[in-house]
């Protein structure tokens, strides 16, 4: 008994030591590496747009949540792109969208495994920063995709679309659906999610326009990207606010659960629902009159661009500085302010076009 527990603690110590060694293997954090979280962490040196694309790299994808079909699709896009580029893909991640300490552990594991790059969708803007900075100081390139960290904690952010456009257009869609009048609510994902919080910020700003003077945002609820919690939060919103006219759910998990609740209730077709959903999840709710229209980008294309950005960073074709350009597939992307790369414009789906999309 004693012997085995001693052996176990010996093994734990050895593991901890080799982990610490791995973390400092490529040089510890120097003062100049430590930038404020607000300034983008573009890599040092100059980009060489003509540098050869490196092969045989390993890029670790770390989504907010592994059992979310949205991330299954996005990360498959990353896997496919990496195979095309002659590099390797791996995916690790928590099963809950509110497990920030789980995400931190996965960053540390990927650092220990000395992957060449990490592509991460952050559950929280700050929680991963220490771990990601440690990864970067070990020479690992860090790309956030879908949900950013503070800019100083990654080299570049691959954004699904302009965050401002997404926030404003969701309000515009709902306002039209409810005739510019009535109480509305937001059903979000995790309370700390960078992407949802940024979009909600733009929604609130959009609502300041006098044309929305008869619309009142009464509540922001959080379903934590969990189907059951999102369903219950929808039910709660309608109980608390019997005059509710519309809900915006900027999460694929939330909008699906809200649609499911509404379609089986007396509110079907009366309380409007829009936000960000996948056509495959939402098709039946559009067809049965629960939902008029909603939007999204192609998640597989987001994963594809995250993978290609990671490889371009490792290859030295870009460093993450504003104004740098690189080719991803057939498209040339330009890095914007704070190291942000925009995938493109989202698509609005409704009864007329939804059958043309399969994701
Ligand atoms: C959920 C996640 C993800 C978000 C989409 C719209 O799957 O919260 O981060 O981008 O919805």
mmCIF file of C-alpha atoms and ligand atoms in Angstrom:
data_model
loop_
_atom_site.group_PDB
_atom_site.id
_atom_site.type_symbol
_atom_site.label_atom_id
_atom_site.label_comp_id
_atom_site.label_asym_id
_atom_site.label_seq_id
_atom_site.Cartn_x
_atom_site.Cartn_y
_atom_site.Cartn_z
ATOM 1 C CA UNK A 1 0.000 0.000 0.000
ATOM 2 C CA UNK A 2 2.558 2.490 1.215
ATOM 3 C CA UNK A 3 4.995 1.603 -1.437
ATOM 4 C CA UNK A 4 2.472 2.056 -4.234
ATOM 5 C CA UNK A 5 1.274 5.391 -2.928
ATOM 6 C CA UNK A 6 4.899 6.521 -2.698
ATOM 7 C CA UNK A 7 5.474 5.380 -6.228
ATOM 8 C CA UNK A 8 2.409 7.259 -7.298
ATOM 9 C CA UNK A 9 3.518 10.516 -5.709
ATOM 10 C CA UNK A 10 6.973 10.005 -7.256
ATOM 11 C CA UNK A 11 5.367 9.682 -10.667
ATOM 12 C CA UNK A 12 3.242 12.752 -10.053
ATOM 13 C CA UNK A 13 6.346 14.730 -9.111
ATOM 14 C CA UNK A 14 8.195 13.531 -12.202
ATOM 15 C CA UNK A 15 5.256 14.517 -14.367
ATOM 16 C CA UNK A 16 5.072 17.935 -12.746
ATOM 17 C CA UNK A 17 8.809 18.484 -13.211
ATOM 18 C CA UNK A 18 8.836 17.459 -16.846
ATOM 19 C CA UNK A 19 5.834 19.720 -17.387
ATOM 20 C CA UNK A 20 7.660 22.674 -15.835
ATOM 21 C CA UNK A 21 10.702 21.853 -17.977
ATOM 22 C CA UNK A 22 8.595 21.617 -21.090
ATOM 23 C CA UNK A 23 7.088 24.986 -20.334
ATOM 24 C CA UNK A 24 10.477 26.661 -20.052
ATOM 25 C CA UNK A 25 12.231 24.550 -22.690
ATOM 26 C CA UNK A 26 12.317 27.246 -25.341
ATOM 27 C CA UNK A 27 13.264 30.048 -22.995
ATOM 28 C CA UNK A 28 11.228 31.514 -20.187
ATOM 29 C CA UNK A 29 9.081 34.576 -20.339
ATOM 30 C CA UNK A 30 11.183 37.690 -20.648
ATOM 31 C CA UNK A 31 10.022 41.158 -19.820
ATOM 32 C CA UNK A 32 9.611 42.128 -23.456
ATOM 33 C CA UNK A 33 7.338 39.113 -24.040
ATOM 34 C CA UNK A 34 4.940 40.336 -21.410
ATOM 35 C CA UNK A 35 2.683 42.781 -23.131
ATOM 36 C CA UNK A 36 -0.501 44.210 -21.789
ATOM 37 C CA UNK A 37 -3.542 42.099 -22.583
ATOM 38 C CA UNK A 38 -4.959 44.932 -24.627
ATOM 39 C CA UNK A 39 -2.221 45.279 -27.214
ATOM 40 C CA UNK A 40 -2.339 42.547 -29.836
ATOM 41 C CA UNK A 41 0.437 39.977 -29.417
ATOM 42 C CA UNK A 42 1.704 39.998 -32.992
ATOM 43 C CA UNK A 43 4.855 37.844 -33.131
ATOM 44 C CA UNK A 44 8.210 39.571 -33.172
ATOM 45 C CA UNK A 45 10.044 40.036 -36.474
ATOM 46 C CA UNK A 46 8.907 40.823 -39.959
ATOM 47 C CA UNK A 47 6.432 38.817 -41.961
ATOM 48 C CA UNK A 48 7.694 37.231 -45.168
ATOM 49 C CA UNK A 49 4.656 36.773 -47.404
ATOM 50 C CA UNK A 50 6.738 34.639 -49.765
ATOM 51 C CA UNK A 51 8.001 32.223 -47.119
ATOM 52 C CA UNK A 52 7.277 28.577 -47.915
ATOM 53 C CA UNK A 53 4.271 27.038 -46.199
ATOM 54 C CA UNK A 54 5.654 24.701 -43.550
ATOM 55 C CA UNK A 55 4.471 21.101 -43.514
ATOM 56 C CA UNK A 56 4.365 18.436 -40.850
ATOM 57 C CA UNK A 57 3.075 20.886 -38.222
ATOM 58 C CA UNK A 58 0.607 20.011 -35.491
ATOM 59 C CA UNK A 59 -2.213 22.438 -34.779
ATOM 60 C CA UNK A 60 -4.288 21.792 -31.659
ATOM 61 C CA UNK A 61 -7.903 22.938 -31.832
ATOM 62 C CA UNK A 62 -9.467 23.857 -28.505
ATOM 63 C CA UNK A 63 -13.138 24.785 -28.956
ATOM 64 C CA UNK A 64 -15.320 26.260 -26.205
ATOM 65 C CA UNK A 65 -17.069 22.933 -26.011
ATOM 66 C CA UNK A 66 -16.430 19.637 -27.820
ATOM 67 C CA UNK A 67 -19.956 18.239 -27.816
ATOM 68 C CA UNK A 68 -21.482 21.240 -29.573
ATOM 69 C CA UNK A 69 -22.315 20.412 -33.225
ATOM 70 C CA UNK A 70 -21.275 23.929 -34.251
ATOM 71 C CA UNK A 71 -17.705 23.210 -33.111
ATOM 72 C CA UNK A 72 -17.762 19.704 -34.567
ATOM 73 C CA UNK A 73 -18.403 21.332 -37.946
ATOM 74 C CA UNK A 74 -15.942 24.194 -37.510
ATOM 75 C CA UNK A 75 -13.134 21.961 -36.322
ATOM 76 C CA UNK A 76 -13.723 19.466 -39.131
ATOM 77 C CA UNK A 77 -13.132 22.424 -41.454
ATOM 78 C CA UNK A 78 -9.817 22.955 -39.667
ATOM 79 C CA UNK A 79 -8.920 19.290 -39.950
ATOM 80 C CA UNK A 80 -9.593 19.251 -43.679
ATOM 81 C CA UNK A 81 -7.524 22.384 -44.291
ATOM 82 C CA UNK A 82 -4.595 20.993 -42.296
ATOM 83 C CA UNK A 83 -4.685 17.719 -44.243
ATOM 84 C CA UNK A 84 -4.557 19.734 -47.473
ATOM 85 C CA UNK A 85 -1.593 21.734 -46.181
ATOM 86 C CA UNK A 86 0.322 18.603 -45.133
ATOM 87 C CA UNK A 87 -0.039 19.250 -41.397
ATOM 88 C CA UNK A 88 -1.655 17.443 -38.498
ATOM 89 C CA UNK A 89 -4.802 18.258 -36.564
ATOM 90 C CA UNK A 90 -5.800 17.398 -33.069
ATOM 91 C CA UNK A 91 -8.751 18.515 -30.987
ATOM 92 C CA UNK A 92 -9.100 18.700 -27.217
ATOM 93 C CA UNK A 93 -11.635 20.582 -25.122
ATOM 94 C CA UNK A 94 -14.151 20.592 -22.300
ATOM 95 C CA UNK A 95 -17.694 19.310 -22.674
ATOM 96 C CA UNK A 96 -19.190 22.292 -20.859
ATOM 97 C CA UNK A 97 -19.089 25.868 -22.185
ATOM 98 C CA UNK A 98 -18.549 27.201 -18.656
ATOM 99 C CA UNK A 99 -15.487 25.110 -17.789
ATOM 100 C CA UNK A 100 -12.819 27.798 -18.085
ATOM 101 C CA UNK A 101 -10.387 25.980 -15.809
ATOM 102 C CA UNK A 102 -10.792 22.948 -18.078
ATOM 103 C CA UNK A 103 -9.823 25.127 -21.042
ATOM 104 C CA UNK A 104 -6.754 26.360 -19.138
ATOM 105 C CA UNK A 105 -5.669 22.752 -18.472
ATOM 106 C CA UNK A 106 -6.046 21.923 -22.154
ATOM 107 C CA UNK A 107 -3.871 24.897 -23.141
ATOM 108 C CA UNK A 108 -1.222 23.647 -20.712
ATOM 109 C CA UNK A 109 -1.450 20.127 -22.118
ATOM 110 C CA UNK A 110 -1.032 21.370 -25.690
ATOM 111 C CA UNK A 111 1.953 23.471 -24.579
ATOM 112 C CA UNK A 112 3.496 20.476 -22.880
ATOM 113 C CA UNK A 113 2.971 18.460 -26.057
ATOM 114 C CA UNK A 114 4.804 21.213 -27.964
ATOM 115 C CA UNK A 115 2.257 21.605 -30.724
ATOM 116 C CA UNK A 116 3.215 24.246 -33.290
ATOM 117 C CA UNK A 117 0.021 26.247 -32.943
ATOM 118 C CA UNK A 118 -3.160 26.397 -30.913
ATOM 119 C CA UNK A 119 -6.530 27.485 -32.332
ATOM 120 C CA UNK A 120 -8.842 28.295 -29.443
ATOM 121 C CA UNK A 121 -12.394 29.585 -29.030
ATOM 122 C CA UNK A 122 -12.225 31.228 -25.609
ATOM 123 C CA UNK A 123 -14.938 30.795 -22.995
ATOM 124 C CA UNK A 124 -13.663 33.912 -21.245
ATOM 125 C CA UNK A 125 -11.511 36.838 -22.435
ATOM 126 C CA UNK A 126 -9.013 36.763 -19.580
ATOM 127 C CA UNK A 127 -9.029 33.321 -17.972
ATOM 128 C CA UNK A 128 -6.742 31.699 -20.546
ATOM 129 C CA UNK A 129 -4.256 34.559 -20.760
ATOM 130 C CA UNK A 130 -1.519 33.294 -18.449
ATOM 131 C CA UNK A 131 -1.565 29.855 -20.061
ATOM 132 C CA UNK A 132 -1.660 31.242 -23.612
ATOM 133 C CA UNK A 133 1.177 33.680 -22.932
ATOM 134 C CA UNK A 134 3.198 30.776 -21.595
ATOM 135 C CA UNK A 135 2.428 28.882 -24.821
ATOM 136 C CA UNK A 136 3.520 31.855 -26.944
ATOM 137 C CA UNK A 137 6.735 32.287 -24.981
ATOM 138 C CA UNK A 138 7.442 28.634 -25.800
ATOM 139 C CA UNK A 139 7.250 29.492 -29.496
ATOM 140 C CA UNK A 140 3.699 28.257 -30.040
ATOM 141 C CA UNK A 141 1.520 30.443 -32.273
ATOM 142 C CA UNK A 142 -1.899 31.181 -30.864
ATOM 143 C CA UNK A 143 -4.954 31.902 -33.007
ATOM 144 C CA UNK A 144 -8.303 32.552 -31.425
ATOM 145 C CA UNK A 145 -11.298 31.760 -33.597
ATOM 146 C CA UNK A 146 -15.040 32.271 -32.970
ATOM 147 C CA UNK A 147 -14.544 33.785 -29.484
ATOM 148 C CA UNK A 148 -11.514 35.935 -28.734
ATOM 149 C CA UNK A 149 -9.327 36.479 -25.700
ATOM 150 C CA UNK A 150 -7.950 39.890 -24.848
ATOM 151 C CA UNK A 151 -5.765 40.760 -27.858
ATOM 152 C CA UNK A 152 -2.482 40.464 -25.936
ATOM 153 C CA UNK A 153 -3.081 36.768 -25.268
ATOM 154 C CA UNK A 154 -2.975 35.554 -28.871
ATOM 155 C CA UNK A 155 -1.243 36.359 -32.172
ATOM 156 C CA UNK A 156 -4.410 36.761 -34.254
ATOM 157 C CA UNK A 157 -8.194 36.368 -34.022
ATOM 158 C CA UNK A 158 -10.196 34.796 -36.827
ATOM 159 C CA UNK A 159 -13.615 36.377 -36.519
ATOM 160 C CA UNK A 160 -16.699 34.843 -38.136
ATOM 161 C CA UNK A 161 -17.841 38.265 -39.400
ATOM 162 C CA UNK A 162 -17.679 41.826 -38.176
ATOM 163 C CA UNK A 163 -18.871 41.674 -34.547
ATOM 164 C CA UNK A 164 -20.567 45.015 -35.020
ATOM 165 C CA UNK A 165 -22.513 43.811 -38.070
ATOM 166 C CA UNK A 166 -23.611 40.682 -36.230
ATOM 167 C CA UNK A 167 -24.875 42.578 -33.193
ATOM 168 C CA UNK A 168 -26.689 45.264 -35.183
ATOM 169 C CA UNK A 169 -28.248 42.959 -37.782
ATOM 170 C CA UNK A 170 -29.753 40.671 -35.151
ATOM 171 C CA UNK A 171 -31.604 43.664 -33.679
ATOM 172 C CA UNK A 172 -32.620 44.785 -37.179
ATOM 173 C CA UNK A 173 -34.002 41.324 -37.981
ATOM 174 C CA UNK A 174 -36.032 41.100 -34.772
ATOM 175 C CA UNK A 175 -37.288 44.690 -34.957
ATOM 176 C CA UNK A 176 -38.772 44.009 -38.370
ATOM 177 C CA UNK A 177 -40.323 40.751 -37.230
ATOM 178 C CA UNK A 178 -42.087 42.431 -34.285
ATOM 179 C CA UNK A 179 -43.045 45.609 -36.144
ATOM 180 C CA UNK A 180 -40.654 47.839 -34.148
ATOM 181 C CA UNK A 181 -42.680 47.543 -30.979
ATOM 182 C CA UNK A 182 -42.634 45.602 -27.721
ATOM 183 C CA UNK A 183 -40.494 43.958 -25.091
ATOM 184 C CA UNK A 184 -37.557 41.826 -26.153
ATOM 185 C CA UNK A 185 -35.005 39.646 -24.402
ATOM 186 C CA UNK A 186 -31.670 38.059 -25.214
ATOM 187 C CA UNK A 187 -30.946 34.404 -24.528
ATOM 188 C CA UNK A 188 -27.164 34.187 -24.547
ATOM 189 C CA UNK A 189 -24.583 31.470 -23.969
ATOM 190 C CA UNK A 190 -22.110 31.672 -21.048
ATOM 191 C CA UNK A 191 -22.052 34.905 -19.098
ATOM 192 C CA UNK A 192 -18.299 35.305 -19.766
ATOM 193 C CA UNK A 193 -18.309 34.435 -23.497
ATOM 194 C CA UNK A 194 -16.309 37.078 -25.366
ATOM 195 C CA UNK A 195 -18.153 36.694 -28.656
ATOM 196 C CA UNK A 196 -21.708 36.832 -27.286
ATOM 197 C CA UNK A 197 -20.858 39.728 -24.951
ATOM 198 C CA UNK A 198 -19.336 41.734 -27.792
ATOM 199 C CA UNK A 199 -22.399 41.168 -29.967
ATOM 200 C CA UNK A 200 -24.751 42.073 -27.103
ATOM 201 C CA UNK A 201 -22.801 45.316 -26.649
ATOM 202 C CA UNK A 202 -23.537 46.220 -30.277
ATOM 203 C CA UNK A 203 -27.186 45.149 -29.901
ATOM 204 C CA UNK A 204 -27.592 47.608 -27.031
ATOM 205 C CA UNK A 205 -25.945 50.320 -29.067
ATOM 206 C CA UNK A 206 -28.173 49.610 -32.063
ATOM 207 C CA UNK A 207 -31.246 49.861 -29.804
ATOM 208 C CA UNK A 208 -30.293 53.460 -28.962
ATOM 209 C CA UNK A 209 -31.381 54.519 -32.446
ATOM 210 C CA UNK A 210 -34.695 56.429 -32.159
ATOM 211 C CA UNK A 211 -36.319 54.064 -34.634
ATOM 212 C CA UNK A 212 -36.348 51.475 -31.828
ATOM 213 C CA UNK A 213 -37.924 53.826 -29.270
ATOM 214 C CA UNK A 214 -40.877 51.487 -28.804
ATOM 215 C CA UNK A 215 -38.702 48.433 -28.211
ATOM 216 C CA UNK A 216 -37.518 47.631 -24.700
ATOM 217 C CA UNK A 217 -34.805 45.121 -23.853
ATOM 218 C CA UNK A 218 -36.094 43.646 -20.595
ATOM 219 C CA UNK A 219 -33.641 40.851 -19.835
ATOM 220 C CA UNK A 220 -30.457 39.077 -20.828
ATOM 221 C CA UNK A 221 -30.625 35.409 -19.820
ATOM 222 C CA UNK A 222 -27.801 32.861 -20.001
ATOM 223 C CA UNK A 223 -28.366 29.278 -21.116
ATOM 224 C CA UNK A 224 -24.630 28.433 -21.022
ATOM 225 C CA UNK A 225 -24.743 26.695 -24.408
ATOM 226 C CA UNK A 226 -26.533 23.852 -22.667
ATOM 227 C CA UNK A 227 -29.735 22.670 -24.360
ATOM 228 C CA UNK A 228 -31.679 22.016 -21.179
ATOM 229 C CA UNK A 229 -30.631 25.227 -19.427
ATOM 230 C CA UNK A 230 -31.428 27.250 -22.552
ATOM 231 C CA UNK A 231 -34.863 25.621 -22.816
ATOM 232 C CA UNK A 232 -35.601 26.415 -19.150
ATOM 233 C CA UNK A 233 -34.318 29.975 -19.495
ATOM 234 C CA UNK A 234 -36.696 30.504 -22.434
ATOM 235 C CA UNK A 235 -39.590 29.205 -20.373
ATOM 236 C CA UNK A 236 -38.526 31.518 -17.511
ATOM 237 C CA UNK A 237 -38.333 34.559 -19.802
ATOM 238 C CA UNK A 238 -41.910 34.039 -20.950
ATOM 239 C CA UNK A 239 -43.194 33.476 -17.434
ATOM 240 C CA UNK A 240 -41.472 36.592 -16.081
ATOM 241 C CA UNK A 241 -42.350 38.771 -19.061
ATOM 242 C CA UNK A 242 -45.817 37.849 -20.320
ATOM 243 C CA UNK A 243 -45.727 40.720 -22.815
ATOM 244 C CA UNK A 244 -42.509 39.585 -24.428
ATOM 245 C CA UNK A 245 -42.648 40.010 -28.203
ATOM 246 C CA UNK A 246 -39.290 38.682 -29.263
ATOM 247 C CA UNK A 247 -36.079 36.887 -28.327
ATOM 248 C CA UNK A 248 -32.612 37.172 -29.837
ATOM 249 C CA UNK A 249 -30.433 34.148 -29.164
ATOM 250 C CA UNK A 250 -26.892 34.676 -30.490
ATOM 251 C CA UNK A 251 -25.877 31.052 -29.947
ATOM 252 C CA UNK A 252 -26.620 27.956 -31.993
ATOM 253 C CA UNK A 253 -27.429 25.963 -28.851
ATOM 254 C CA UNK A 254 -29.651 28.700 -27.393
ATOM 255 C CA UNK A 255 -31.674 29.466 -30.505
ATOM 256 C CA UNK A 256 -32.374 25.776 -31.138
ATOM 257 C CA UNK A 257 -33.573 25.213 -27.554
ATOM 258 C CA UNK A 258 -35.658 28.400 -27.608
ATOM 259 C CA UNK A 259 -37.253 27.340 -30.915
ATOM 260 C CA UNK A 260 -38.020 23.944 -29.469
ATOM 261 C CA UNK A 261 -39.720 25.538 -26.462
ATOM 262 C CA UNK A 262 -41.672 28.082 -28.494
ATOM 263 C CA UNK A 263 -42.832 25.580 -31.113
ATOM 264 C CA UNK A 264 -44.462 23.433 -28.433
ATOM 265 C CA UNK A 265 -46.101 26.356 -26.643
ATOM 266 C CA UNK A 266 -48.931 28.813 -27.114
ATOM 267 C CA UNK A 267 -46.315 31.417 -28.075
ATOM 268 C CA UNK A 268 -45.459 29.686 -31.353
ATOM 269 C CA UNK A 269 -45.384 32.269 -34.146
ATOM 270 C CA UNK A 270 -46.478 34.992 -31.710
ATOM 271 C CA UNK A 271 -43.216 35.532 -29.853
ATOM 272 C CA UNK A 272 -40.590 36.014 -32.540
ATOM 273 C CA UNK A 273 -37.185 34.403 -32.323
ATOM 274 C CA UNK A 274 -34.019 35.237 -34.219
ATOM 275 C CA UNK A 275 -30.281 35.088 -33.642
ATOM 276 C CA UNK A 276 -27.509 32.768 -34.747
ATOM 277 C CA UNK A 277 -28.359 29.192 -35.657
ATOM 278 C CA UNK A 278 -27.410 26.494 -38.121
ATOM 279 C CA UNK A 279 -29.798 25.896 -41.032
ATOM 280 C CA UNK A 280 -29.906 22.171 -40.232
ATOM 281 C CA UNK A 281 -30.969 22.817 -36.606
ATOM 282 C CA UNK A 282 -33.479 25.504 -37.507
ATOM 283 C CA UNK A 283 -35.039 24.163 -40.735
ATOM 284 C CA UNK A 284 -37.994 22.527 -39.069
ATOM 285 C CA UNK A 285 -38.770 25.605 -36.961
ATOM 286 C CA UNK A 286 -38.731 27.814 -40.046
ATOM 287 C CA UNK A 287 -41.018 25.364 -41.837
ATOM 288 C CA UNK A 288 -43.459 25.076 -38.924
ATOM 289 C CA UNK A 289 -43.807 28.835 -38.497
ATOM 290 C CA UNK A 290 -41.899 29.252 -35.220
ATOM 291 C CA UNK A 291 -39.027 31.226 -36.754
ATOM 292 C CA UNK A 292 -39.074 33.735 -39.636
ATOM 293 C CA UNK A 293 -35.367 34.308 -40.127
ATOM 294 C CA UNK A 294 -31.961 34.098 -38.433
ATOM 295 C CA UNK A 295 -28.339 34.214 -39.474
ATOM 296 C CA UNK A 296 -24.961 32.504 -39.375
ATOM 297 C CA UNK A 297 -21.700 32.022 -41.226
ATOM 298 C CA UNK A 298 -20.412 28.663 -42.427
ATOM 299 C CA UNK A 299 -18.697 27.158 -39.345
ATOM 300 C CA UNK A 300 -16.539 24.843 -41.497
ATOM 301 C CA UNK A 301 -15.118 27.878 -43.297
ATOM 302 C CA UNK A 302 -14.304 29.471 -39.945
ATOM 303 C CA UNK A 303 -12.328 26.380 -38.869
ATOM 304 C CA UNK A 304 -10.645 26.268 -42.269
ATOM 305 C CA UNK A 305 -9.483 29.878 -41.956
ATOM 306 C CA UNK A 306 -8.326 29.361 -38.355
ATOM 307 C CA UNK A 307 -6.164 26.430 -39.465
ATOM 308 C CA UNK A 308 -4.719 28.324 -42.425
ATOM 309 C CA UNK A 309 -3.996 31.362 -40.246
ATOM 310 C CA UNK A 310 -2.180 29.149 -37.727
ATOM 311 C CA UNK A 311 -0.017 27.624 -40.468
ATOM 312 C CA UNK A 312 0.707 31.067 -42.004
ATOM 313 C CA UNK A 313 1.846 32.302 -38.570
ATOM 314 C CA UNK A 314 4.121 29.307 -37.973
ATOM 315 C CA UNK A 315 5.495 29.655 -41.511
ATOM 316 C CA UNK A 316 6.342 33.330 -40.897
ATOM 317 C CA UNK A 317 4.080 34.551 -43.729
ATOM 318 C CA UNK A 318 2.293 36.742 -41.209
ATOM 319 C CA UNK A 319 3.027 37.857 -37.663
ATOM 320 C CA UNK A 320 -0.456 39.127 -36.777
ATOM 321 C CA UNK A 321 0.219 42.818 -37.438
ATOM 322 C CA UNK A 322 -2.394 45.090 -38.965
ATOM 323 C CA UNK A 323 -2.060 45.408 -42.728
ATOM 324 C CA UNK A 324 -0.318 42.067 -43.378
ATOM 325 C CA UNK A 325 -1.954 39.944 -46.066
ATOM 326 C CA UNK A 326 -1.980 36.213 -46.697
ATOM 327 C CA UNK A 327 -3.640 33.702 -48.959
ATOM 328 C CA UNK A 328 -5.972 31.130 -47.500
ATOM 329 C CA UNK A 329 -7.281 28.863 -50.232
ATOM 330 C CA UNK A 330 -8.327 31.167 -53.072
ATOM 331 C CA UNK A 331 -8.909 34.229 -50.929
ATOM 332 C CA UNK A 332 -6.460 36.881 -49.789
ATOM 333 C CA UNK A 333 -7.135 38.137 -46.273
ATOM 334 C CA UNK A 334 -5.828 41.331 -44.709
ATOM 335 C CA UNK A 335 -5.165 41.483 -40.993
ATOM 336 C CA UNK A 336 -7.114 44.306 -39.385
ATOM 337 C CA UNK A 337 -6.751 46.294 -36.184
ATOM 338 C CA UNK A 338 -5.755 44.271 -33.108
ATOM 339 C CA UNK A 339 -4.856 41.263 -35.239
ATOM 340 C CA UNK A 340 -8.439 40.554 -36.306
ATOM 341 C CA UNK A 341 -9.141 38.654 -39.530
ATOM 342 C CA UNK A 342 -12.744 38.634 -40.743
ATOM 343 C CA UNK A 343 -14.098 35.557 -42.491
ATOM 344 C CA UNK A 344 -16.767 37.514 -44.361
ATOM 345 C CA UNK A 345 -20.423 38.386 -44.198
ATOM 346 C CA UNK A 346 -23.007 36.181 -42.497
ATOM 347 C CA UNK A 347 -25.983 34.755 -44.383
ATOM 348 C CA UNK A 348 -29.583 35.408 -43.364
ATOM 349 C CA UNK A 349 -31.697 32.260 -43.629
ATOM 350 C CA UNK A 350 -35.458 32.171 -44.095
ATOM 351 C CA UNK A 351 -38.129 29.990 -45.697
ATOM 352 C CA UNK A 352 -36.996 31.077 -49.159
ATOM 353 C CA UNK A 353 -33.368 29.995 -48.995
ATOM 354 C CA UNK A 354 -32.929 27.590 -46.077
ATOM 355 C CA UNK A 355 -33.094 24.462 -48.227
ATOM 356 C CA UNK A 356 -30.027 25.574 -50.125
ATOM 357 C CA UNK A 357 -27.827 25.114 -47.041
ATOM 358 C CA UNK A 358 -26.633 21.936 -45.425
ATOM 359 C CA UNK A 359 -24.697 22.613 -42.226
HETATM 360 C C1 LIG B 1 -22.499 28.570 -30.120
HETATM 361 C C2 LIG B 1 -21.220 29.044 -29.472
HETATM 362 C C3 LIG B 1 -20.319 29.754 -30.446
HETATM 363 C C4 LIG B 1 -21.085 30.781 -31.259
HETATM 364 C C5 LIG B 1 -22.248 30.133 -31.957
HETATM 365 C C6 LIG B 1 -23.072 31.143 -32.735
HETATM 366 O O1 LIG B 1 -22.287 27.389 -30.814
HETATM 367 O O2 LIG B 1 -21.540 29.900 -28.413
HETATM 368 O O3 LIG B 1 -19.274 30.371 -29.741
HETATM 369 O O4 LIG B 1 -20.249 31.407 -32.211
HETATM 370 O O5 LIG B 1 -23.079 29.528 -30.973
#
